[in-house]
Coordinates of N, CA and C in Angstrom, one line a residue:
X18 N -122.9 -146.5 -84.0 CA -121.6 -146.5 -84.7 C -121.8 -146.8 -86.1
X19 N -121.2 -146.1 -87.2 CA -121.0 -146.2 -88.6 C -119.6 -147.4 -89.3
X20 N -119.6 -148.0 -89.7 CA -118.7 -148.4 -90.8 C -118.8 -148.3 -92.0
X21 N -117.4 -148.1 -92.8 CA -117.8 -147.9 -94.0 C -117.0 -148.6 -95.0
X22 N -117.0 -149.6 -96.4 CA -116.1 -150.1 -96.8 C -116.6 -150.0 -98.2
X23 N -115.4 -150.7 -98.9 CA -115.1 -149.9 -100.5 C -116.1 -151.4 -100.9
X24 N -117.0 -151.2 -101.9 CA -117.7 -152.3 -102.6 C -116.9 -153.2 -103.5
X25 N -115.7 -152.6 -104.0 CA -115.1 -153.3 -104.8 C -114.4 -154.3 -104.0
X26 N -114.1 -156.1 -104.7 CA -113.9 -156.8 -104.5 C -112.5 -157.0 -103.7
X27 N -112.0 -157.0 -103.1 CA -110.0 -157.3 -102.9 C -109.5 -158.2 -104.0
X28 N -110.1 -159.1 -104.3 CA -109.3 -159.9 -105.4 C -109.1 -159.5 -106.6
X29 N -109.5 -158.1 -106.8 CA -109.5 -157.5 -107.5 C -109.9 -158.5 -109.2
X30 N -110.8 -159.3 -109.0 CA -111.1 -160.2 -110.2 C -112.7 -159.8 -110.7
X31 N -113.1 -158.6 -110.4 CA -114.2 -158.1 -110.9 C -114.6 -156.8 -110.9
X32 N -115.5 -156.2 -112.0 CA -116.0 -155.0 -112.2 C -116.9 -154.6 -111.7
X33 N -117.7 -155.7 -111.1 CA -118.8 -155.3 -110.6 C -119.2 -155.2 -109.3
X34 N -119.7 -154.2 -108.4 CA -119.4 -153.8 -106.8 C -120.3 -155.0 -106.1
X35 N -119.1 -155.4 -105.2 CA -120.2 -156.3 -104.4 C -121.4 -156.1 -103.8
X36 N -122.2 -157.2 -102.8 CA -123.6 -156.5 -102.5 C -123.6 -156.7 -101.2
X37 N -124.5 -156.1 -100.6 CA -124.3 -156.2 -99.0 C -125.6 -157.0 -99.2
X38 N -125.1 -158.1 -98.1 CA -126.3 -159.0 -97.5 C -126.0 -159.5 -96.0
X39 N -127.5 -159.3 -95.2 CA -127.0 -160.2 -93.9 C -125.8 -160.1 -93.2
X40 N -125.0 -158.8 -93.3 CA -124.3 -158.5 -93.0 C -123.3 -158.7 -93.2
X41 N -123.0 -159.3 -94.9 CA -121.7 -159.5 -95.3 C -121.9 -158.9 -96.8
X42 N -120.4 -158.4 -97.1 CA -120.6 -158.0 -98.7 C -120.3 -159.6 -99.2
X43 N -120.8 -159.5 -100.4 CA -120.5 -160.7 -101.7 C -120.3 -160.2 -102.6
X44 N -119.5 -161.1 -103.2 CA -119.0 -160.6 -104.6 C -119.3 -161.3 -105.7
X45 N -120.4 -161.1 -106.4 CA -120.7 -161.9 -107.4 C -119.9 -162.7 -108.4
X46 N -119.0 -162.1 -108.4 CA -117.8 -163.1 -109.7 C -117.3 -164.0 -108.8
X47 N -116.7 -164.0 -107.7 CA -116.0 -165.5 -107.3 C -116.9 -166.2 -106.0
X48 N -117.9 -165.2 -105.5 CA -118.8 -165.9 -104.7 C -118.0 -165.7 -102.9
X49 N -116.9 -164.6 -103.3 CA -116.4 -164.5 -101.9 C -116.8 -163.2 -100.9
X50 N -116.7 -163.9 -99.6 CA -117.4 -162.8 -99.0 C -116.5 -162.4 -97.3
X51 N -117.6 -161.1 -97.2 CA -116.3 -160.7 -96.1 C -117.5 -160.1 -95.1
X52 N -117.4 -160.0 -94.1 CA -118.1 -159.7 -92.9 C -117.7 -158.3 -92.1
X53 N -118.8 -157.3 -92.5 CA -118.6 -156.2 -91.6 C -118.8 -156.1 -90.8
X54 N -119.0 -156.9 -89.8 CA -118.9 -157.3 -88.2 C -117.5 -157.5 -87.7
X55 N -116.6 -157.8 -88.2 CA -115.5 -158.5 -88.1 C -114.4 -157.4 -89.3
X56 N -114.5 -156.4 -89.4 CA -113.4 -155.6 -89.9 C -113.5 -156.1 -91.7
X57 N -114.5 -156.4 -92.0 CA -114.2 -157.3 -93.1 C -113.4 -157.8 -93.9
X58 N -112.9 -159.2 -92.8 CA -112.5 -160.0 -92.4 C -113.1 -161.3 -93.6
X59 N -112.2 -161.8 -94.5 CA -112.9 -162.9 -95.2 C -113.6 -164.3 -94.2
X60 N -114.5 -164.6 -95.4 CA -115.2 -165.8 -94.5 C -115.3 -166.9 -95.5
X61 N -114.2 -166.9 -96.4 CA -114.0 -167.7 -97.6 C -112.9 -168.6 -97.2
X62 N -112.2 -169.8 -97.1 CA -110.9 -170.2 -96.4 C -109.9 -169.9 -97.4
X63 N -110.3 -169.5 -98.8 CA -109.4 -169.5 -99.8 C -108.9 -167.9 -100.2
X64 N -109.9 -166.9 -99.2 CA -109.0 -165.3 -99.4 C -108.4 -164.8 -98.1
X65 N -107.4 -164.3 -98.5 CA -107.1 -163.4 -97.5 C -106.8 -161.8 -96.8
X66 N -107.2 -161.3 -98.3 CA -107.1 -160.3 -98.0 C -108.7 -159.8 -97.3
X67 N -108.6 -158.9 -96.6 CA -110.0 -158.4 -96.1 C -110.3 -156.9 -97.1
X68 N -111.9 -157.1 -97.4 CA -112.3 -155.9 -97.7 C -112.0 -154.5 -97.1
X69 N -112.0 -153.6 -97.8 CA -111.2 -152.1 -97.9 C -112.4 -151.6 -96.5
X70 N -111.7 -151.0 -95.5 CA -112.4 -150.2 -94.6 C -112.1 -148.8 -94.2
X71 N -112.9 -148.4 -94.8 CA -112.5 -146.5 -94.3 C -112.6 -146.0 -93.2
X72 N -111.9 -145.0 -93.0 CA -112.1 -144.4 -91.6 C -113.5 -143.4 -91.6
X73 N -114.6 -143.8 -90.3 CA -115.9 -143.1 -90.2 C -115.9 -142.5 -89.1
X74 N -115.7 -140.7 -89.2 CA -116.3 -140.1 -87.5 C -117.3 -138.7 -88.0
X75 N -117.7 -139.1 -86.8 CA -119.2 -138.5 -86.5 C -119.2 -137.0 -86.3
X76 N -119.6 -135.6 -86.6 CA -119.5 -135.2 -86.3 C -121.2 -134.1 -85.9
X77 N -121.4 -134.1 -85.1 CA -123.0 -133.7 -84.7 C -123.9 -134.5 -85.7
X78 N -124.5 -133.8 -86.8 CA -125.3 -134.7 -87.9 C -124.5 -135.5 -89.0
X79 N -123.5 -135.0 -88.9 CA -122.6 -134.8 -90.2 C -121.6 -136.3 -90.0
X80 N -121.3 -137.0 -91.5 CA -120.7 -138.1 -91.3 C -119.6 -137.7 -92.3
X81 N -118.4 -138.3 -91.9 CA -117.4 -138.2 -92.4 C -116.4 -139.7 -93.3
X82 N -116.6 -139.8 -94.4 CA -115.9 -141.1 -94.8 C -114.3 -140.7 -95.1
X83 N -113.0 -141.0 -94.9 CA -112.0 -141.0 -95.1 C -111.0 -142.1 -95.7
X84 N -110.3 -142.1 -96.1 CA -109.5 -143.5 -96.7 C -108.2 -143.2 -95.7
X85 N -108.3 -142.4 -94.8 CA -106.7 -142.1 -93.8 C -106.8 -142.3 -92.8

């Protein structure tokens, strides 16, 4: 199974795209992070928005990323 989510931050307090680690993105400017295991779902107690998740389906070889 694929997920797929937007690198940029929710808090929208930075330019620079988070990084994926260990199974979570981070976001360098405030140090907050969200978990692609979990719908990315913050793991910070102070956010609450979750990172941007796109819709991903499969189609034979072919991957499809969607924002609908």
């Amino acid at each position: 199974e694929f997920v797929a989510f937007d690198r940029m931050c929710p808090n929208n307090d930075c330019a620079t795209a988070m990084q994926f680690e260990n199974r979570l993105l981070i976001c360098e400017c405030d140090d907050s992070r969200y978990s692609v295991d979990f719908g990315g779902a913050p793991q910070n107690n102070n956010n609450v928005c979750p990172a941007i998740e796109y819709q991903v389906t499969r189609n034979g070889s072919a991957i499809r990323i969607s924002n609908f």
